[in-house]
CSV table of C-alpha atoms and ligand atoms in Angstrom, one decimal:
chain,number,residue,atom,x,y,z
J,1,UNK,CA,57.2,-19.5,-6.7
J,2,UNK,CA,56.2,-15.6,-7.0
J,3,UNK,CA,53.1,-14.9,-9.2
J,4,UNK,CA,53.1,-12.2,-10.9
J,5,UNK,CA,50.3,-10.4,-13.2
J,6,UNK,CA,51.7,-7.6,-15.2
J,7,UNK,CA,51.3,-5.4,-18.4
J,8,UNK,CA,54.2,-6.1,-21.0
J,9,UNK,CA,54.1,-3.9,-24.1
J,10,UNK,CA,50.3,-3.3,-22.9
J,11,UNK,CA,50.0,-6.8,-23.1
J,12,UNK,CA,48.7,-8.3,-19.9
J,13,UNK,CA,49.9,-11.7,-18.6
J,14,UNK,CA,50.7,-13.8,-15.6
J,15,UNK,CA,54.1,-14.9,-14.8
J,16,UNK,CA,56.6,-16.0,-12.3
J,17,UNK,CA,59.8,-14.4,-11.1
J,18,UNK,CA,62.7,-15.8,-12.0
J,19,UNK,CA,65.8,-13.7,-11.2
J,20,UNK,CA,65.6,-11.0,-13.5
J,21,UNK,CA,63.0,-12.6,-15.4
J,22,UNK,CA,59.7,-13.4,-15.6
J,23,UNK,CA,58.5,-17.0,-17.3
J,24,UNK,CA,54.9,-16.1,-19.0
J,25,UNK,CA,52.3,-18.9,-18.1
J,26,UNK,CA,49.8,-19.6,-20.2
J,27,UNK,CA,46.2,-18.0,-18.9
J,28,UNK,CA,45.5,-17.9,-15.3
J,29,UNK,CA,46.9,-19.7,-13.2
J,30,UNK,CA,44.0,-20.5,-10.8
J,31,UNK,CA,43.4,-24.1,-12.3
J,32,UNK,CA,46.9,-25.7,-12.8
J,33,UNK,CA,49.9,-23.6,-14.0
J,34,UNK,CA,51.6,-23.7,-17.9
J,35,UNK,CA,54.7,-21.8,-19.0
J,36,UNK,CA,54.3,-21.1,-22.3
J,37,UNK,CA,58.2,-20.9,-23.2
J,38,UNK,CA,58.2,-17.1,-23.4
J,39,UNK,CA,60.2,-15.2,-20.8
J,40,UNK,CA,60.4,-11.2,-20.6
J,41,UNK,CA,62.8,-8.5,-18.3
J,42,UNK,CA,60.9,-8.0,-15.0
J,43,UNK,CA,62.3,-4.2,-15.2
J,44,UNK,CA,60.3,-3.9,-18.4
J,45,UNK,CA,57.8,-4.8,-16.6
J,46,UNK,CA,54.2,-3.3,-15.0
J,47,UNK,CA,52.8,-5.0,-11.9
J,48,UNK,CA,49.7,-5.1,-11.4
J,49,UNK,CA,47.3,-6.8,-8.1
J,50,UNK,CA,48.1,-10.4,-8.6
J,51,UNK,CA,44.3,-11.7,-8.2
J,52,UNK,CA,41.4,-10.9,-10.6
J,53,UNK,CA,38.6,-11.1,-7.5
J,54,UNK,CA,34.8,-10.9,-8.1
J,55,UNK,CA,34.9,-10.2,-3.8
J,56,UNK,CA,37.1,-9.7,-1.5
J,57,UNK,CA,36.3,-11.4,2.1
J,58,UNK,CA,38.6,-9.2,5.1
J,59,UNK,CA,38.5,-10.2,8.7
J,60,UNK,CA,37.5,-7.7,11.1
J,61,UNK,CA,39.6,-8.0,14.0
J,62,UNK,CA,42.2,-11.2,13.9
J,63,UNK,CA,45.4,-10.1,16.0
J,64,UNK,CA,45.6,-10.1,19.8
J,65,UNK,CA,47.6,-7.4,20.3
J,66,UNK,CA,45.2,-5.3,18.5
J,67,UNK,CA,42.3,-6.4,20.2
J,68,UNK,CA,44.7,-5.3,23.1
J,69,UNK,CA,44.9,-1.7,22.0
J,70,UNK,CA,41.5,-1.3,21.1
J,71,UNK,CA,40.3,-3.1,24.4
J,72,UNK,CA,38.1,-5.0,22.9
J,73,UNK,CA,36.9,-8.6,24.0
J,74,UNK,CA,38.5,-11.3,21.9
J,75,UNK,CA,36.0,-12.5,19.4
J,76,UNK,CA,34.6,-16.0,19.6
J,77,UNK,CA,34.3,-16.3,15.7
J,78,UNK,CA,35.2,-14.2,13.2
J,79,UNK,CA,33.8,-11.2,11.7
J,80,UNK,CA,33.9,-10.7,8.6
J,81,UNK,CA,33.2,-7.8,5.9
J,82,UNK,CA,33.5,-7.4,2.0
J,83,UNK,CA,35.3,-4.7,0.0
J,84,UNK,CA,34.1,-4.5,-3.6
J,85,UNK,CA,36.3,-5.4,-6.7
J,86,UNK,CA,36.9,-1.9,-7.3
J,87,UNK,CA,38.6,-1.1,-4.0
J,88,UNK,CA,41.4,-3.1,-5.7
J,89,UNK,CA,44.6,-1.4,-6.4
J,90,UNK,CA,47.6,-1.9,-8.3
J,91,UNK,CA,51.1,-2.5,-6.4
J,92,UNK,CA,53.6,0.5,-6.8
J,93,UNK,CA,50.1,2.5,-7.7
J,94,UNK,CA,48.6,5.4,-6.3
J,95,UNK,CA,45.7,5.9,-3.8
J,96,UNK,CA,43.5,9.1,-4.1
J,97,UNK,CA,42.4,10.6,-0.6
J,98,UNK,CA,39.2,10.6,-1.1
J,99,UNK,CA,37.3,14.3,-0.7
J,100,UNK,CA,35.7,15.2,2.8
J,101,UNK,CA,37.0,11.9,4.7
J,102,UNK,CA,38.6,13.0,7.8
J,103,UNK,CA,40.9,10.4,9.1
J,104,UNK,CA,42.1,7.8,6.2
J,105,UNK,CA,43.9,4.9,7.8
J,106,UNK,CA,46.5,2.1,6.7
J,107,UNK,CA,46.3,-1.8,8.2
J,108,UNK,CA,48.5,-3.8,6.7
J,109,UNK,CA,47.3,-7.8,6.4
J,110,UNK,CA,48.0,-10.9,5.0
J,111,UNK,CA,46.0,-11.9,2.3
J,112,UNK,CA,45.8,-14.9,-0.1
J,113,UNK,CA,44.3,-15.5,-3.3
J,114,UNK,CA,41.7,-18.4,-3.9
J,115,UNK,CA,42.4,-20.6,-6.6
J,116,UNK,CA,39.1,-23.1,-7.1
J,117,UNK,CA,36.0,-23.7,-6.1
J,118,UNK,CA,35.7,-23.4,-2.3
J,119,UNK,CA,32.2,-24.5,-0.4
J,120,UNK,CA,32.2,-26.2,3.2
J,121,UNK,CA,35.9,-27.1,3.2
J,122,UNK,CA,37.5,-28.5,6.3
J,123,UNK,CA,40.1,-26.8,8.2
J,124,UNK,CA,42.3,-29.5,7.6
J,125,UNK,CA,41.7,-29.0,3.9
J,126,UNK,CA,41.3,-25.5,3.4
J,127,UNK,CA,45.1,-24.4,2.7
J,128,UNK,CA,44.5,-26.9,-0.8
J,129,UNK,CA,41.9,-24.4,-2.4
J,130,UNK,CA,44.5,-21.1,-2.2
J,131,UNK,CA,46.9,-19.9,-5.1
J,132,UNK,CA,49.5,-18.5,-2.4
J,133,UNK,CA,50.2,-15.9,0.1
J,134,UNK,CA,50.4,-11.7,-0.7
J,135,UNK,CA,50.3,-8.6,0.8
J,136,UNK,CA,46.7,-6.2,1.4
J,137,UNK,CA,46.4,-2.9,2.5
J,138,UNK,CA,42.5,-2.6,4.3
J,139,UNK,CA,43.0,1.1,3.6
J,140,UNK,CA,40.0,2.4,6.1
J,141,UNK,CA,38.4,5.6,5.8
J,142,UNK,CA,37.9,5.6,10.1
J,143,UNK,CA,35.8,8.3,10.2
J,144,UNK,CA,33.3,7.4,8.2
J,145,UNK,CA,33.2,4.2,9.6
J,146,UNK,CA,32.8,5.8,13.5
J,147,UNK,CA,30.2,7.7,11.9
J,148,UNK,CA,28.2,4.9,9.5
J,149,UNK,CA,28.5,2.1,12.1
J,150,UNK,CA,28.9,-0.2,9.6
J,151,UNK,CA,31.7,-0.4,7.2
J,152,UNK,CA,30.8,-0.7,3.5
J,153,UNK,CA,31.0,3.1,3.2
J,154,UNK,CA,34.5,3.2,5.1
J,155,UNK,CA,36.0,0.5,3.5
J,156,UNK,CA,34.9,0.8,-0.1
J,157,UNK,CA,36.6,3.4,-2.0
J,158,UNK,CA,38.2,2.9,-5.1
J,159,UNK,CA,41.7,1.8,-5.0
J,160,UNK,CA,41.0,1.1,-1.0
J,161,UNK,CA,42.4,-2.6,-1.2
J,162,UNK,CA,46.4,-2.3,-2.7
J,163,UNK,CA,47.2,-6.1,-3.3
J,164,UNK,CA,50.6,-7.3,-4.2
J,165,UNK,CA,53.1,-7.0,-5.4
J,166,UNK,CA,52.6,-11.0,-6.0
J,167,UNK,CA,51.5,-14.2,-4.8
J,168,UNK,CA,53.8,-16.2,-2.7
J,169,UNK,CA,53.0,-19.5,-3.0
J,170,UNK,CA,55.5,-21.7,-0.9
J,171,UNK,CA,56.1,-20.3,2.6
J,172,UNK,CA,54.4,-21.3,6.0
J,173,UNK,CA,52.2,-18.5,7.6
J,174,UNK,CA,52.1,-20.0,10.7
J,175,UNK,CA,54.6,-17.2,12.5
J,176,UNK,CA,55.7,-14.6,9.9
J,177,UNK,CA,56.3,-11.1,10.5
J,178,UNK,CA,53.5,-8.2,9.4
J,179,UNK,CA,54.7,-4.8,9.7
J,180,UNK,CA,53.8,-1.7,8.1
J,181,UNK,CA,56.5,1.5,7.4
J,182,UNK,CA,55.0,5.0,6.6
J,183,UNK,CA,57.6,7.2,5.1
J,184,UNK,CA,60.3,4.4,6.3
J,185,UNK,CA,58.8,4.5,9.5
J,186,UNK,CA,58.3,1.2,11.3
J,187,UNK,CA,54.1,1.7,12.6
J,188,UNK,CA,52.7,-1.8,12.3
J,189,UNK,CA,55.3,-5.2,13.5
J,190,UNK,CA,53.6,-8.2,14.6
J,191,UNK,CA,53.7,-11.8,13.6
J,192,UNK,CA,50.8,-14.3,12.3
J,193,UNK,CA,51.8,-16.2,15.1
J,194,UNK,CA,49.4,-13.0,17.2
J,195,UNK,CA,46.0,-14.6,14.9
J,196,UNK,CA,43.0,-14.9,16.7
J,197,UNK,CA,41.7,-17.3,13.8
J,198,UNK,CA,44.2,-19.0,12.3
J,199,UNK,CA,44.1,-19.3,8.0
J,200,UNK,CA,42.5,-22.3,8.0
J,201,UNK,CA,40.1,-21.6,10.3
J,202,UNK,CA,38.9,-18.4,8.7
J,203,UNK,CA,38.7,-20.1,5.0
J,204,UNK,CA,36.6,-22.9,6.4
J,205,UNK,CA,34.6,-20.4,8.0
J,206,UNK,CA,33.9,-18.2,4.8
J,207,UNK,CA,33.7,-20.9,2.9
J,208,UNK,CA,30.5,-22.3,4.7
J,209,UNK,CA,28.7,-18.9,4.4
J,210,UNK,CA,29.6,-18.1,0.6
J,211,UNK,CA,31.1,-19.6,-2.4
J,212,UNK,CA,35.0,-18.7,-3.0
J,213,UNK,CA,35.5,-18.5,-6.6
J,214,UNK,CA,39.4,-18.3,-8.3
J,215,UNK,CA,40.8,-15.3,-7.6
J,216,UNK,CA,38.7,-14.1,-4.6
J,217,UNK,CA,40.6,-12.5,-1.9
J,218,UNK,CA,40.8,-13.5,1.2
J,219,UNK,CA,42.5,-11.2,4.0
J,220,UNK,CA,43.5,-11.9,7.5
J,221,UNK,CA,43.2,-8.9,9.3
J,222,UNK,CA,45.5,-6.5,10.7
J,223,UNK,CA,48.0,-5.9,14.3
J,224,UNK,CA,47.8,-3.3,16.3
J,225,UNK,CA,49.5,-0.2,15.5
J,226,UNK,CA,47.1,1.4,12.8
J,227,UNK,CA,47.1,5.0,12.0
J,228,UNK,CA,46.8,8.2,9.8
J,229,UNK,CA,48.1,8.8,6.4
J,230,UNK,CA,48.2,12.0,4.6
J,231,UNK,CA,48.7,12.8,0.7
J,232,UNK,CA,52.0,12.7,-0.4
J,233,UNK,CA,52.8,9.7,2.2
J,234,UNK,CA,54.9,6.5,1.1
J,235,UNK,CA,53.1,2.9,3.0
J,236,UNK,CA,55.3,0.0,2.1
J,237,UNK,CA,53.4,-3.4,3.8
J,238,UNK,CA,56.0,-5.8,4.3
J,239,UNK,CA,55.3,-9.4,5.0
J,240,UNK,CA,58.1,-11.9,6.0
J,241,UNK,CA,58.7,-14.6,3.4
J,242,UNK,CA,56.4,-12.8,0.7
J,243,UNK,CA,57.2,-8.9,-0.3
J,244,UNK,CA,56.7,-5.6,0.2
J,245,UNK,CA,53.9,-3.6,-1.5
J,246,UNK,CA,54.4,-0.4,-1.8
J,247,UNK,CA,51.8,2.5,-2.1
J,248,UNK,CA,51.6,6.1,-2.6
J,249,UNK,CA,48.5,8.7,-1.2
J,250,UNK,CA,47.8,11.6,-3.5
J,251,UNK,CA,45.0,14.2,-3.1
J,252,UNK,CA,41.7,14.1,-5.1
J,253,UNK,CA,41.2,16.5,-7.5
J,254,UNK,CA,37.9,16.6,-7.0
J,255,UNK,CA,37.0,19.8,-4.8
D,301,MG,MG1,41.5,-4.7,8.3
């Protein structure tokens, strides 16, 4: 099933895709899904990020091959960072370069959406307590973060976390591609089979430092190949089995 949470008529609901369709559900559907009957035209139709998070929890280096390219040691657990609710952003949307960052970089990731209650779970439990799968762009503002040290700065921007363009809920992550294309251009193309950590490792890790709530974010972190965008660029992150979300870079006005 694809999630979707979308504006209708400046109504907003969740839904799920059905052909040309969408089928409204009834509230959220973090604890147990209900159709209400209704269905509207998906063209008609306003995405927006399928998750309503009050954090967002992104690995901090997760793919071999990019430990590889940045030779860097492979980590012996994972590090982790947050991105504030605000950083979210709306798939199809735009996201404003922010004024005096140098370098502003894309990683596309794998990302799933919590969906109850998650403290000390088990790895062999974990993949119970998410909604489904999506797509994240950990848009990175990389000079600032050079320059900071740490990353709250770097990573925190509004609209610096594009989610979408809806949760996936029935695929296996175990090897599926993650690429990212920049104007159509194929920059990012690995597969989760490259994880350091795999999903259930990294939940059951989170999940005994802080509580997951529904909706939280969770993302996996990104393969080697990141880079530069400019304003005026198209980034489409394309996960196998899930979607593609699909972003645009426009200048700040503020000068
Ligand atoms: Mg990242």
């Amino acid at each position: 099933m694809k999630i979707v949470n979308f504006l209708y008529k400046n109504r907003q609901a969740w839904g799920a895709v059905a052909g040309e369709r969408i089928k409204i559900m009834e509230g959220c559907p973090y604890e147990g899904i209900k159709f209400s009957g209704e269905t509207v035209d998906f063209r008609k139709c306003k995405l927006l990020a399928p998750a309503n998070p009050g954090k967002i929890v992104l690995v901090g280096l997760n793919y071999r091959d990019h430990a590889k390219e940045l030779s860097m040691k492979i980590p012996k657990e994972p590090v982790i960072f947050l991105k504030p609710a605000t950083a979210l952003s709306n798939p199809g949307g735009r996201v404003v370069y922010p004024k005096g960052v140098k370098r502003l970089d894309y990683e596309a990731e794998l990302a799933v959406v919590i969906k109850r209650k998650t403290k000390n779970v088990s790895e062999a439990k974990s993949l119970k307590y998410i909604l489904g799968y999506t797509c994240l762009n950990d848009i990175t503002a990389r000079d600032l973060q050079t320059r900071d040290g740490q990353w709250t700065r770097a990573k925190s921007f509004d609209g610096f976390a594009p989610l979408g363009p809806w949760v996936e809920t029935d695929i296996d992550c175990s090897d599926i591609k993650v690429q990212l294309y920049l104007n159509g251009k194929l920059k990012q193309n690995s597969s989760t089979k490259n994880f350091i950590f795999s999903l259930q490792q990294i939940i059951s890790f989170i999940s005994n430092i802080m509580t997951l709530l529904p909706g939280d974010v969770i993302s996996t972190g990104t393969p080697s190949g990141v880079g530069p965008m400019r304003p005026g660029d198209t980034i489409e992150v394309k996960i196998e089995g899930v979607g593609t979300l699909e972003n645009y870079v426009c200048a700040s006005r503020l000068r």
